C-alpha cells in the first residue's frame, strides 16, 4: 500500500443524484495496476506465467459475460439457481445490515439476495467492491432503480490488495461468489479467507460460492468451449499487454490449452506458442523469447469438495452454518459465521490497517477474541 492510495482512500466522492449512491476510490487501476510487475516477473520466469486478473479489461469482461452464456459453462447458471433457492435462508440466518460483495462485477446475482431481503423486511446497505468503476456505476444504477429503499456504497478496489478497505457495518454479510476463490493457490486461499475473518466481528457472516469436483469431461468442456470464446478470453491477456505495455504479441500465434489436473483438482489454462518467436515489450524495454510449444500458465481454477471448503472456512476462523449444493453439474454455497475463538490462521493473518484507530480497534478485537479462545 503506498502513500498515494492512502490519501486517495480518504477522499470519497459523493453524488447527490441519486443521493443513495456513494462511491469511494481506494485506488486508480490506471495508476496502481500491477500489470508491469506481473509481466516482468511472470515472463522472465523459467516457467512463464501471468496472473488471471489481467484478463478483465473491458473486452475481457465482455468475453467473460459471453462465457457465462455458453452451454458448456455451467458455473454461473448453477450458482444463480442455487442462490435463488437458498437466498431466503441465507438472509434469514445472516440478517445483514450491510451486504458486501467482493468482485461484484455486473452484480447479476445480487438481486437474488436483495429480493429475499426485501421479502423478509430486511433492508441492507449494499457495498459492491470491484476494480472496475464503470461496472460499479452501471450496476448501482440499475439496483437503485429496482429497490427504492437501497443505499449503495461502492468501493473501487482490488480485493486482493485492499481488504483493509472492507466497509464497516453493524452486521455484515460478505459474499465471495462465482468460484473466484478457485483462482487462488491453496495457501493464498487460506490467507485470503483468514484476512476476511480477521476483519469481521463474531456473529458476522461470509458466503462462499465454489465449483465442485465433477466428471473431467464436463469440467474440461467448460474451459474449452466449441465456439472458442474461452480461447479468445485466454488470448485477450496478450492484447491487454500489447496495449498497456507496448507489446507486439501475435495472439494468433498462441493456442488455447485447458485441462483438468486430477491430483491438484484444478483446471489449468495455458497459452502455447505455435512456433518459436520473440516478443518485444517496448514500455518495459524487454524482449521475451518463446520456443515452439512453450507455454504461459494463465489461470488455475480449483475445484472443491464439500470437506475442502469446510476446512478452508474453519482454518480461516469461520464456523460453517449452512451448506447448499446442486448436483449435475455440482456447485456449492457455504454460509459461515465468524467464530468466537481465534484459530492459528486468524492470528497469523496479515493485517494491513489503514490508520492507527483501525489498528487499535482490530488489536483490541483480537485481544478480546483471544480471551475467549480455548
Ligand atoms: C471468474 C475465475 C470463476 O475460473 O471459472 C472462465 C474465470 N476462466 N473461463 C473460472 C474463467 C475461464 C472463472 N472465474
mmCIF file of C-alpha atoms and ligand atoms in Angstrom:
data_model
loop_
_atom_site.group_PDB
_atom_site.id
_atom_site.type_symbol
_atom_site.label_atom_id
_atom_site.label_comp_id
_atom_site.label_asym_id
_atom_site.label_seq_id
_atom_site.Cartn_x
_atom_site.Cartn_y
_atom_site.Cartn_z
ATOM 1 C CA UNK A 1 0.000 0.000 0.000
ATOM 2 C CA UNK A 2 1.624 3.281 -0.987
ATOM 3 C CA UNK A 3 1.071 6.733 0.421
ATOM 4 C CA UNK A 4 -0.743 7.923 -2.636
ATOM 5 C CA UNK A 5 -3.528 5.419 -2.351
ATOM 6 C CA UNK A 6 -3.757 6.055 1.375
ATOM 7 C CA UNK A 7 -4.554 9.673 0.655
ATOM 8 C CA UNK A 8 -6.918 8.711 -2.064
ATOM 9 C CA UNK A 9 -8.774 6.333 0.178
ATOM 10 C CA UNK A 10 -9.744 9.198 2.445
ATOM 11 C CA UNK A 11 -11.256 11.082 -0.455
ATOM 12 C CA UNK A 12 -14.761 9.998 -1.050
ATOM 13 C CA UNK A 13 -16.871 11.141 -3.922
ATOM 14 C CA UNK A 14 -20.488 11.705 -3.115
ATOM 15 C CA UNK A 15 -23.140 12.392 -5.701
ATOM 16 C CA UNK A 16 -26.459 13.855 -4.757
ATOM 17 C CA UNK A 17 -28.186 12.457 -7.852
ATOM 18 C CA UNK A 18 -29.194 9.991 -6.641
ATOM 19 C CA UNK A 19 -28.340 10.663 -3.012
ATOM 20 C CA UNK A 20 -28.479 6.956 -2.239
ATOM 21 C CA UNK A 21 -25.257 6.373 -4.156
ATOM 22 C CA UNK A 22 -21.791 6.889 -2.752
ATOM 23 C CA UNK A 23 -18.507 5.844 -4.309
ATOM 24 C CA UNK A 24 -15.119 5.517 -2.690
ATOM 25 C CA UNK A 25 -11.937 5.168 -4.742
ATOM 26 C CA UNK A 26 -9.297 3.220 -2.920
ATOM 27 C CA UNK A 27 -7.137 3.045 -5.980
ATOM 28 C CA UNK A 28 -6.982 4.064 -9.571
ATOM 29 C CA UNK A 29 -6.475 0.991 -11.749
ATOM 30 C CA UNK A 30 -4.672 3.076 -14.374
ATOM 31 C CA UNK A 31 -2.017 4.208 -11.939
ATOM 32 C CA UNK A 32 -1.892 1.342 -9.460
ATOM 33 C CA UNK A 33 -2.019 -1.568 -11.889
ATOM 34 C CA UNK A 34 0.343 -4.444 -11.114
ATOM 35 C CA UNK A 35 0.466 -5.445 -14.794
ATOM 36 C CA UNK A 36 4.030 -4.252 -15.461
ATOM 37 C CA UNK A 37 5.397 -6.031 -12.372
ATOM 38 C CA UNK A 38 3.422 -9.198 -13.036
ATOM 39 C CA UNK A 39 4.592 -9.313 -16.664
ATOM 40 C CA UNK A 40 8.217 -8.678 -15.759
ATOM 41 C CA UNK A 41 8.208 -11.360 -13.132
ATOM 42 C CA UNK A 42 5.986 -13.821 -14.970
ATOM 43 C CA UNK A 43 7.533 -13.722 -18.418
ATOM 44 C CA UNK A 44 11.135 -13.807 -17.161
ATOM 45 C CA UNK A 45 10.461 -16.955 -15.139
ATOM 46 C CA UNK A 46 11.631 -20.318 -16.390
ATOM 47 C CA UNK A 47 8.026 -21.488 -16.475
ATOM 48 C CA UNK A 48 6.194 -18.482 -17.821
ATOM 49 C CA UNK A 49 3.026 -17.390 -16.045
ATOM 50 C CA UNK A 50 0.605 -14.466 -15.832
ATOM 51 C CA UNK A 51 -1.995 -13.913 -13.103
ATOM 52 C CA UNK A 52 -5.606 -14.227 -14.286
ATOM 53 C CA UNK A 53 -6.696 -10.822 -13.044
ATOM 54 C CA UNK A 54 -5.345 -9.155 -16.206
ATOM 55 C CA UNK A 55 -7.931 -10.885 -18.392
ATOM 56 C CA UNK A 56 -10.534 -8.405 -17.301
ATOM 57 C CA UNK A 57 -10.188 -5.192 -19.292
ATOM 58 C CA UNK A 58 -13.379 -4.038 -20.987
ATOM 59 C CA UNK A 59 -13.088 -6.547 -23.838
ATOM 60 C CA UNK A 60 -12.162 -9.314 -21.406
ATOM 61 C CA UNK A 61 -15.123 -8.551 -19.146
ATOM 62 C CA UNK A 62 -17.417 -8.738 -22.178
ATOM 63 C CA UNK A 63 -15.843 -12.048 -23.168
ATOM 64 C CA UNK A 64 -16.389 -13.337 -19.641
ATOM 65 C CA UNK A 65 -20.052 -12.300 -19.895
ATOM 66 C CA UNK A 66 -20.265 -14.350 -23.090
ATOM 67 C CA UNK A 67 -18.605 -17.294 -21.335
ATOM 68 C CA UNK A 68 -21.365 -17.182 -18.719
ATOM 69 C CA UNK A 69 -23.924 -17.684 -21.503
ATOM 70 C CA UNK A 70 -22.130 -20.660 -23.073
ATOM 71 C CA UNK A 71 -23.893 -24.033 -22.941
ATOM 72 C CA UNK A 72 -20.686 -25.621 -21.565
ATOM 73 C CA UNK A 73 -20.044 -23.044 -18.843
ATOM 74 C CA UNK A 74 -22.477 -24.192 -16.160
ATOM 75 C CA UNK A 75 -20.940 -22.304 -13.202
ATOM 76 C CA UNK A 76 -22.873 -19.041 -13.413
ATOM 77 C CA UNK A 77 -26.227 -20.648 -14.123
ATOM 78 C CA UNK A 78 -25.775 -23.183 -11.339
ATOM 79 C CA UNK A 79 -24.822 -20.596 -8.788
ATOM 80 C CA UNK A 80 -27.790 -18.459 -9.772
ATOM 81 C CA UNK A 81 -30.187 -21.366 -9.405
ATOM 82 C CA UNK A 82 -28.688 -22.237 -6.078
ATOM 83 C CA UNK A 83 -28.855 -18.658 -4.836
ATOM 84 C CA UNK A 84 -32.447 -18.311 -5.957
ATOM 85 C CA UNK A 85 -33.351 -21.407 -3.960
ATOM 86 C CA UNK A 86 -31.353 -20.506 -0.850
ATOM 87 C CA UNK A 87 -31.366 -16.698 -0.665
ATOM 88 C CA UNK A 88 -34.224 -16.525 1.855
ATOM 89 C CA UNK A 89 -32.421 -18.878 4.221
ATOM 90 C CA UNK A 90 -29.093 -17.104 3.752
ATOM 91 C CA UNK A 91 -30.618 -13.717 4.528
ATOM 92 C CA UNK A 92 -32.694 -15.181 7.350
ATOM 93 C CA UNK A 93 -29.599 -16.597 9.047
ATOM 94 C CA UNK A 94 -27.229 -13.686 8.396
ATOM 95 C CA UNK A 95 -29.822 -10.881 8.842
ATOM 96 C CA UNK A 96 -27.368 -8.414 7.319
ATOM 97 C CA UNK A 97 -27.420 -4.668 7.849
ATOM 98 C CA UNK A 98 -24.709 -4.470 5.211
ATOM 99 C CA UNK A 99 -24.141 -6.727 2.218
ATOM 100 C CA UNK A 100 -20.584 -6.585 0.911
ATOM 101 C CA UNK A 101 -19.762 -8.250 -2.396
ATOM 102 C CA UNK A 102 -16.122 -8.861 -3.313
ATOM 103 C CA UNK A 103 -15.565 -8.653 -7.069
ATOM 104 C CA UNK A 104 -19.173 -7.720 -7.700
ATOM 105 C CA UNK A 105 -18.726 -7.317 -11.471
ATOM 106 C CA UNK A 106 -22.068 -6.756 -13.143
ATOM 107 C CA UNK A 107 -23.775 -7.704 -9.835
ATOM 108 C CA UNK A 108 -26.157 -10.043 -11.640
ATOM 109 C CA UNK A 109 -26.617 -12.312 -8.636
ATOM 110 C CA UNK A 110 -27.085 -9.516 -6.150
ATOM 111 C CA UNK A 111 -30.778 -9.097 -6.933
ATOM 112 C CA UNK A 112 -31.393 -12.654 -5.743
ATOM 113 C CA UNK A 113 -30.112 -11.732 -2.283
ATOM 114 C CA UNK A 114 -31.757 -8.305 -2.233
ATOM 115 C CA UNK A 115 -35.127 -9.702 -3.356
ATOM 116 C CA UNK A 116 -35.000 -12.184 -0.495
ATOM 117 C CA UNK A 117 -34.044 -9.423 1.936
ATOM 118 C CA UNK A 118 -36.901 -7.236 0.758
ATOM 119 C CA UNK A 119 -39.384 -10.067 1.241
ATOM 120 C CA UNK A 120 -38.117 -10.582 4.792
ATOM 121 C CA UNK A 121 -38.349 -6.867 5.536
ATOM 122 C CA UNK A 122 -34.573 -6.592 5.873
ATOM 123 C CA UNK A 123 -33.047 -3.642 4.047
ATOM 124 C CA UNK A 124 -29.271 -3.958 3.973
ATOM 125 C CA UNK A 125 -26.987 -1.347 2.544
ATOM 126 C CA UNK A 126 -25.108 -2.731 -0.467
ATOM 127 C CA UNK A 127 -21.318 -2.384 -0.773
ATOM 128 C CA UNK A 128 -20.030 -3.696 -4.096
ATOM 129 C CA UNK A 129 -16.231 -3.833 -4.247
ATOM 130 C CA UNK A 130 -14.607 -4.099 -7.652
ATOM 131 C CA UNK A 131 -11.670 -2.749 -9.657
ATOM 132 C CA UNK A 132 -13.915 -1.639 -12.480
ATOM 133 C CA UNK A 133 -15.522 1.727 -11.745
ATOM 134 C CA UNK A 134 -17.785 1.881 -14.835
ATOM 135 C CA UNK A 135 -19.193 -1.520 -13.908
ATOM 136 C CA UNK A 136 -19.797 -0.375 -10.315
ATOM 137 C CA UNK A 137 -21.652 2.696 -11.525
ATOM 138 C CA UNK A 138 -23.769 0.830 -14.050
ATOM 139 C CA UNK A 139 -24.767 -1.943 -11.662
ATOM 140 C CA UNK A 140 -25.514 0.535 -8.859
ATOM 141 C CA UNK A 141 -27.782 2.493 -11.155
ATOM 142 C CA UNK A 142 -29.941 -0.466 -12.017
ATOM 143 C CA UNK A 143 -30.105 -1.701 -8.399
ATOM 144 C CA UNK A 144 -31.058 1.761 -7.133
ATOM 145 C CA UNK A 145 -33.943 1.996 -9.538
ATOM 146 C CA UNK A 146 -35.094 -1.510 -8.654
ATOM 147 C CA UNK A 147 -35.033 -1.024 -4.859
ATOM 148 C CA UNK A 148 -36.329 2.361 -3.638
ATOM 149 C CA UNK A 149 -35.019 1.660 -0.136
ATOM 150 C CA UNK A 150 -31.495 0.706 -1.189
ATOM 151 C CA UNK A 151 -28.310 2.641 -0.458
ATOM 152 C CA UNK A 152 -25.227 1.681 -2.441
ATOM 153 C CA UNK A 153 -21.753 2.429 -1.131
ATOM 154 C CA UNK A 154 -19.457 1.285 -3.919
ATOM 155 C CA UNK A 155 -15.731 0.795 -3.383
ATOM 156 C CA UNK A 156 -13.285 0.876 -6.275
ATOM 157 C CA UNK A 157 -10.628 -1.515 -5.021
ATOM 158 C CA UNK A 158 -8.657 -4.632 -5.806
ATOM 159 C CA UNK A 159 -9.871 -7.088 -3.160
ATOM 160 C CA UNK A 160 -6.543 -8.879 -3.367
ATOM 161 C CA UNK A 161 -4.681 -5.818 -2.116
ATOM 162 C CA UNK A 162 -7.212 -3.593 -0.408
ATOM 163 C CA UNK A 163 -9.089 -5.747 2.055
ATOM 164 C CA UNK A 164 -8.279 -3.130 4.657
ATOM 165 C CA UNK A 165 -10.896 -1.060 2.832
ATOM 166 C CA UNK A 166 -13.543 -3.652 3.704
ATOM 167 C CA UNK A 167 -16.518 -1.483 4.662
ATOM 168 C CA UNK A 168 -17.606 -1.463 8.285
ATOM 169 C CA UNK A 169 -21.192 -2.119 9.292
ATOM 170 C CA UNK A 170 -23.422 -3.287 12.127
ATOM 171 C CA UNK A 171 -23.923 -6.827 10.981
ATOM 172 C CA UNK A 172 -22.176 -7.633 7.763
ATOM 173 C CA UNK A 173 -22.558 -10.384 5.198
ATOM 174 C CA UNK A 174 -19.528 -10.657 2.929
ATOM 175 C CA UNK A 175 -20.198 -12.539 -0.303
ATOM 176 C CA UNK A 176 -17.437 -14.007 -2.455
ATOM 177 C CA UNK A 177 -19.195 -15.735 -5.320
ATOM 178 C CA UNK A 178 -18.583 -17.224 -8.746
ATOM 179 C CA UNK A 179 -15.903 -19.678 -7.617
ATOM 180 C CA UNK A 180 -13.355 -16.902 -7.826
ATOM 181 C CA UNK A 181 -11.752 -18.490 -4.753
ATOM 182 C CA UNK A 182 -10.665 -21.210 -7.209
ATOM 183 C CA UNK A 183 -8.203 -18.790 -8.794
ATOM 184 C CA UNK A 184 -6.123 -18.764 -5.607
ATOM 185 C CA UNK A 185 -3.453 -21.277 -4.701
ATOM 186 C CA UNK A 186 -4.379 -23.277 -1.571
ATOM 187 C CA UNK A 187 -2.047 -21.148 0.538
ATOM 188 C CA UNK A 188 -3.356 -17.877 -0.840
ATOM 189 C CA UNK A 189 -6.969 -19.012 -0.362
ATOM 190 C CA UNK A 190 -6.205 -19.739 3.310
ATOM 191 C CA UNK A 191 -4.597 -16.331 3.748
ATOM 192 C CA UNK A 192 -7.367 -14.526 1.937
ATOM 193 C CA UNK A 193 -10.195 -16.049 3.954
ATOM 194 C CA UNK A 194 -8.274 -15.506 7.182
ATOM 195 C CA UNK A 195 -7.881 -11.845 6.260
ATOM 196 C CA UNK A 196 -11.615 -11.534 5.767
ATOM 197 C CA UNK A 197 -12.359 -13.342 9.028
ATOM 198 C CA UNK A 198 -9.906 -11.089 10.870
ATOM 199 C CA UNK A 199 -11.840 -8.053 9.715
ATOM 200 C CA UNK A 200 -15.246 -9.345 10.770
ATOM 201 C CA UNK A 201 -16.680 -9.477 14.248
ATOM 202 C CA UNK A 202 -18.011 -12.681 15.778
ATOM 203 C CA UNK A 203 -21.533 -13.252 14.542
ATOM 204 C CA UNK A 204 -20.997 -11.625 11.157
ATOM 205 C CA UNK A 205 -21.282 -13.840 8.067
ATOM 206 C CA UNK A 206 -19.376 -14.907 4.982
ATOM 207 C CA UNK A 207 -20.901 -16.518 1.888
ATOM 208 C CA UNK A 208 -18.629 -18.501 -0.404
ATOM 209 C CA UNK A 209 -19.674 -19.841 -3.824
ATOM 210 C CA UNK A 210 -17.438 -22.557 -5.261
ATOM 211 C CA UNK A 211 -17.387 -25.014 -8.125
ATOM 212 C CA UNK A 212 -17.204 -28.662 -7.107
ATOM 213 C CA UNK A 213 -15.202 -31.600 -8.461
ATOM 214 C CA UNK A 214 -17.095 -33.482 -11.137
ATOM 215 C CA UNK A 215 -16.589 -35.533 -14.327
ATOM 216 C CA UNK A 216 -13.466 -34.463 -16.141
ATOM 217 C CA UNK A 217 -15.267 -34.149 -19.480
ATOM 218 C CA UNK A 218 -17.784 -31.705 -18.020
ATOM 219 C CA UNK A 219 -15.031 -29.637 -16.395
ATOM 220 C CA UNK A 220 -12.820 -29.543 -19.460
ATOM 221 C CA UNK A 221 -15.671 -28.603 -21.800
ATOM 222 C CA UNK A 222 -16.496 -25.636 -19.562
ATOM 223 C CA UNK A 223 -12.987 -24.258 -20.145
ATOM 224 C CA UNK A 224 -12.652 -25.212 -23.802
ATOM 225 C CA UNK A 225 -15.989 -24.427 -25.420
ATOM 226 C CA UNK A 226 -16.825 -25.285 -29.006
ATOM 227 C CA UNK A 227 -17.432 -21.676 -30.017
ATOM 228 C CA UNK A 228 -13.909 -20.755 -28.906
ATOM 229 C CA UNK A 229 -14.966 -17.926 -26.597
ATOM 230 C CA UNK A 230 -12.763 -19.149 -23.728
ATOM 231 C CA UNK A 231 -9.816 -19.376 -26.141
ATOM 232 C CA UNK A 232 -10.414 -15.757 -27.110
ATOM 233 C CA UNK A 233 -10.722 -14.801 -23.439
ATOM 234 C CA UNK A 234 -7.404 -16.520 -22.715
ATOM 235 C CA UNK A 235 -5.637 -14.757 -25.607
ATOM 236 C CA UNK A 236 -7.120 -11.439 -24.507
ATOM 237 C CA UNK A 237 -4.409 -11.112 -21.863
ATOM 238 C CA UNK A 238 -1.890 -10.798 -24.717
ATOM 239 C CA UNK A 239 -3.915 -7.956 -26.205
ATOM 240 C CA UNK A 240 -4.016 -6.253 -22.806
ATOM 241 C CA UNK A 241 -0.212 -6.492 -22.623
ATOM 242 C CA UNK A 242 0.150 -5.173 -26.185
ATOM 243 C CA UNK A 243 -1.956 -2.147 -25.437
ATOM 244 C CA UNK A 244 -0.728 -1.343 -21.925
ATOM 245 C CA UNK A 245 2.955 -2.180 -22.294
ATOM 246 C CA UNK A 246 3.636 -1.558 -25.991
ATOM 247 C CA UNK A 247 3.868 -5.250 -26.761
ATOM 248 C CA UNK A 248 3.852 -6.948 -30.156
ATOM 249 C CA UNK A 249 2.325 -10.296 -29.240
ATOM 250 C CA UNK A 250 0.568 -12.005 -32.137
ATOM 251 C CA UNK A 251 -2.363 -13.611 -30.279
ATOM 252 C CA UNK A 252 -2.992 -15.918 -33.245
ATOM 253 C CA UNK A 253 0.468 -17.434 -32.680
ATOM 254 C CA UNK A 254 -0.742 -18.961 -29.382
ATOM 255 C CA UNK A 255 -3.032 -21.935 -28.849
ATOM 256 C CA UNK A 256 -5.523 -22.108 -26.007
ATOM 257 C CA UNK A 257 -4.879 -25.106 -23.744
ATOM 258 C CA UNK A 258 -7.174 -26.130 -20.881
ATOM 259 C CA UNK A 259 -7.084 -29.370 -18.919
ATOM 260 C CA UNK A 260 -8.056 -30.788 -15.543
ATOM 261 C CA UNK A 261 -5.244 -31.931 -13.245
ATOM 262 C CA UNK A 262 -6.867 -34.692 -11.175
ATOM 263 C CA UNK A 263 -4.220 -34.711 -8.498
ATOM 264 C CA UNK A 264 -4.368 -30.982 -7.836
ATOM 265 C CA UNK A 265 -8.096 -30.889 -8.595
ATOM 266 C CA UNK A 266 -7.715 -27.870 -10.800
ATOM 267 C CA UNK A 267 -8.360 -26.690 -14.303
ATOM 268 C CA UNK A 268 -5.271 -25.085 -15.759
ATOM 269 C CA UNK A 269 -5.335 -22.701 -18.678
ATOM 270 C CA UNK A 270 -2.223 -22.039 -20.710
ATOM 271 C CA UNK A 271 -1.259 -20.266 -23.918
ATOM 272 C CA UNK A 272 1.074 -22.353 -26.070
ATOM 273 C CA UNK A 273 3.385 -20.808 -28.662
ATOM 274 C CA UNK A 274 2.712 -22.372 -32.058
ATOM 275 C CA UNK A 275 6.186 -21.503 -33.318
ATOM 276 C CA UNK A 276 9.430 -20.049 -31.955
ATOM 277 C CA UNK A 277 9.145 -16.275 -31.605
ATOM 278 C CA UNK A 278 10.462 -13.178 -29.870
ATOM 279 C CA UNK A 279 8.059 -10.706 -28.371
ATOM 280 C CA UNK A 280 9.045 -7.137 -27.581
ATOM 281 C CA UNK A 281 7.506 -5.134 -24.772
ATOM 282 C CA UNK A 282 8.524 -1.583 -25.610
ATOM 283 C CA UNK A 283 7.421 0.076 -22.341
ATOM 284 C CA UNK A 284 9.453 -2.403 -20.309
ATOM 285 C CA UNK A 285 12.449 -2.482 -22.677
ATOM 286 C CA UNK A 286 12.121 -6.219 -22.575
ATOM 287 C CA UNK A 287 12.293 -8.995 -25.148
ATOM 288 C CA UNK A 288 10.702 -12.347 -24.424
ATOM 289 C CA UNK A 289 11.821 -15.417 -26.368
ATOM 290 C CA UNK A 290 9.439 -18.350 -26.865
ATOM 291 C CA UNK A 291 10.385 -21.823 -28.036
ATOM 292 C CA UNK A 292 7.867 -23.689 -30.180
ATOM 293 C CA UNK A 293 5.381 -25.355 -27.823
ATOM 294 C CA UNK A 294 6.411 -23.275 -24.822
ATOM 295 C CA UNK A 295 3.504 -22.305 -22.588
ATOM 296 C CA UNK A 296 2.408 -19.387 -20.441
ATOM 297 C CA UNK A 297 0.316 -20.503 -17.490
ATOM 298 C CA UNK A 298 -2.572 -18.043 -17.305
ATOM 299 C CA UNK A 299 -5.087 -19.447 -14.813
ATOM 300 C CA UNK A 300 -5.852 -22.101 -12.260
ATOM 301 C CA UNK A 301 -9.454 -22.749 -11.419
ATOM 302 C CA UNK A 302 -9.592 -25.098 -8.476
ATOM 303 C CA UNK A 303 -12.500 -27.458 -7.925
ATOM 304 C CA UNK A 304 -13.561 -28.357 -4.420
ATOM 305 C CA UNK A 305 -15.294 -30.986 -2.363
ATOM 306 C CA UNK A 306 -17.550 -30.004 0.475
ATOM 307 C CA UNK A 307 -14.932 -31.027 3.031
ATOM 308 C CA UNK A 308 -12.300 -28.871 1.294
ATOM 309 C CA UNK A 309 -14.496 -25.806 1.664
ATOM 310 C CA UNK A 310 -15.319 -26.629 5.280
ATOM 311 C CA UNK A 311 -11.633 -26.952 6.080
ATOM 312 C CA UNK A 312 -10.858 -23.731 4.272
ATOM 313 C CA UNK A 313 -13.503 -21.846 6.225
ATOM 314 C CA UNK A 314 -12.618 -23.367 9.601
ATOM 315 C CA UNK A 315 -8.889 -22.735 9.247
ATOM 316 C CA UNK A 316 -9.674 -19.112 8.478
ATOM 317 C CA UNK A 317 -11.702 -18.659 11.668
ATOM 318 C CA UNK A 318 -15.222 -19.267 10.418
ATOM 319 C CA UNK A 319 -17.830 -21.742 11.558
ATOM 320 C CA UNK A 320 -19.821 -23.290 8.688
ATOM 321 C CA UNK A 321 -23.540 -22.689 9.311
ATOM 322 C CA UNK A 322 -25.326 -23.767 6.115
ATOM 323 C CA UNK A 323 -24.350 -25.753 3.057
ATOM 324 C CA UNK A 324 -26.326 -25.510 -0.166
ATOM 325 C CA UNK A 325 -25.444 -27.560 -3.214
ATOM 326 C CA UNK A 326 -26.672 -28.680 -6.586
ATOM 327 C CA UNK A 327 -25.870 -31.921 -8.363
ATOM 328 C CA UNK A 328 -25.148 -32.246 -12.027
ATOM 329 C CA UNK A 329 -23.378 -30.100 -12.545
ATOM 330 C CA UNK A 330 -22.317 -29.839 -8.933
ATOM 331 C CA UNK A 331 -21.883 -26.443 -7.339
ATOM 332 C CA UNK A 332 -21.797 -25.350 -3.698
ATOM 333 C CA UNK A 333 -22.553 -22.381 -1.481
ATOM 334 C CA UNK A 334 -21.203 -22.266 2.059
ATOM 335 C CA UNK A 335 -22.570 -19.806 4.583
ATOM 336 C CA UNK A 336 -20.263 -19.303 7.557
ATOM 337 C CA UNK A 337 -20.218 -17.256 10.680
ATOM 338 C CA UNK A 338 -17.140 -15.568 12.052
ATOM 339 C CA UNK A 339 -16.094 -17.693 15.025
ATOM 340 C CA UNK A 340 -15.805 -16.504 18.591
ATOM 341 C CA UNK A 341 -12.488 -18.154 19.194
ATOM 342 C CA UNK A 342 -9.415 -17.424 17.144
ATOM 343 C CA UNK A 343 -7.635 -20.066 15.128
ATOM 344 C CA UNK A 344 -3.955 -20.045 14.318
ATOM 345 C CA UNK A 345 -4.622 -18.958 10.748
ATOM 346 C CA UNK A 346 -6.524 -15.988 12.024
ATOM 347 C CA UNK A 347 -3.748 -14.945 14.401
ATOM 348 C CA UNK A 348 -1.258 -15.260 11.574
ATOM 349 C CA UNK A 349 -3.389 -13.362 9.097
ATOM 350 C CA UNK A 350 -1.546 -10.412 7.688
ATOM 351 C CA UNK A 351 -3.361 -7.276 8.665
ATOM 352 C CA UNK A 352 -2.819 -4.066 6.803
ATOM 353 C CA UNK A 353 -4.679 -1.478 8.831
ATOM 354 C CA UNK A 354 -5.080 1.845 7.117
ATOM 355 C CA UNK A 355 -4.906 4.040 10.191
ATOM 356 C CA UNK A 356 -3.949 3.939 13.832
ATOM 357 C CA UNK A 357 -7.526 3.781 15.016
ATOM 358 C CA UNK A 358 -8.331 0.815 12.907
ATOM 359 C CA UNK A 359 -5.130 -0.861 14.051
ATOM 360 C CA UNK A 360 -6.030 -0.235 17.670
ATOM 361 C CA UNK A 361 -9.566 -1.454 17.157
ATOM 362 C CA UNK A 362 -8.576 -4.644 15.445
ATOM 363 C CA UNK A 363 -5.924 -5.339 18.091
ATOM 364 C CA UNK A 364 -8.356 -4.937 20.908
ATOM 365 C CA UNK A 365 -10.847 -7.019 18.994
ATOM 366 C CA UNK A 366 -8.227 -9.717 18.598
ATOM 367 C CA UNK A 367 -7.299 -9.421 22.268
ATOM 368 C CA UNK A 368 -10.867 -9.877 23.393
ATOM 369 C CA UNK A 369 -11.319 -12.692 20.909
ATOM 370 C CA UNK A 370 -8.203 -14.375 22.294
ATOM 371 C CA UNK A 371 -9.601 -14.317 25.784
ATOM 372 C CA UNK A 372 -12.487 -16.435 24.601
ATOM 373 C CA UNK A 373 -10.179 -18.801 22.758
ATOM 374 C CA UNK A 374 -9.954 -22.220 24.354
HETATM 375 C C1 LIG B 1 -14.453 -15.985 -12.860
HETATM 376 C C2 LIG B 1 -12.489 -17.017 -12.073
HETATM 377 C C3 LIG B 1 -14.572 -18.007 -11.645
HETATM 378 O O1 LIG B 1 -12.333 -19.800 -13.137
HETATM 379 O O2 LIG B 1 -14.271 -20.353 -13.923
HETATM 380 C C4 LIG B 1 -13.939 -18.722 -17.001
HETATM 381 C C5 LIG B 1 -12.914 -17.473 -14.989
HETATM 382 N N1 LIG B 1 -11.800 -18.730 -16.832
HETATM 383 N N2 LIG B 1 -13.435 -19.421 -18.023
HETATM 384 C C6 LIG B 1 -13.406 -19.518 -13.649
HETATM 385 C C7 LIG B 1 -12.892 -18.288 -16.248
HETATM 386 C C8 LIG B 1 -12.150 -19.424 -17.926
HETATM 387 C C9 LIG B 1 -13.770 -18.055 -13.916
HETATM 388 N N3 LIG B 1 -13.798 -17.274 -12.644
#
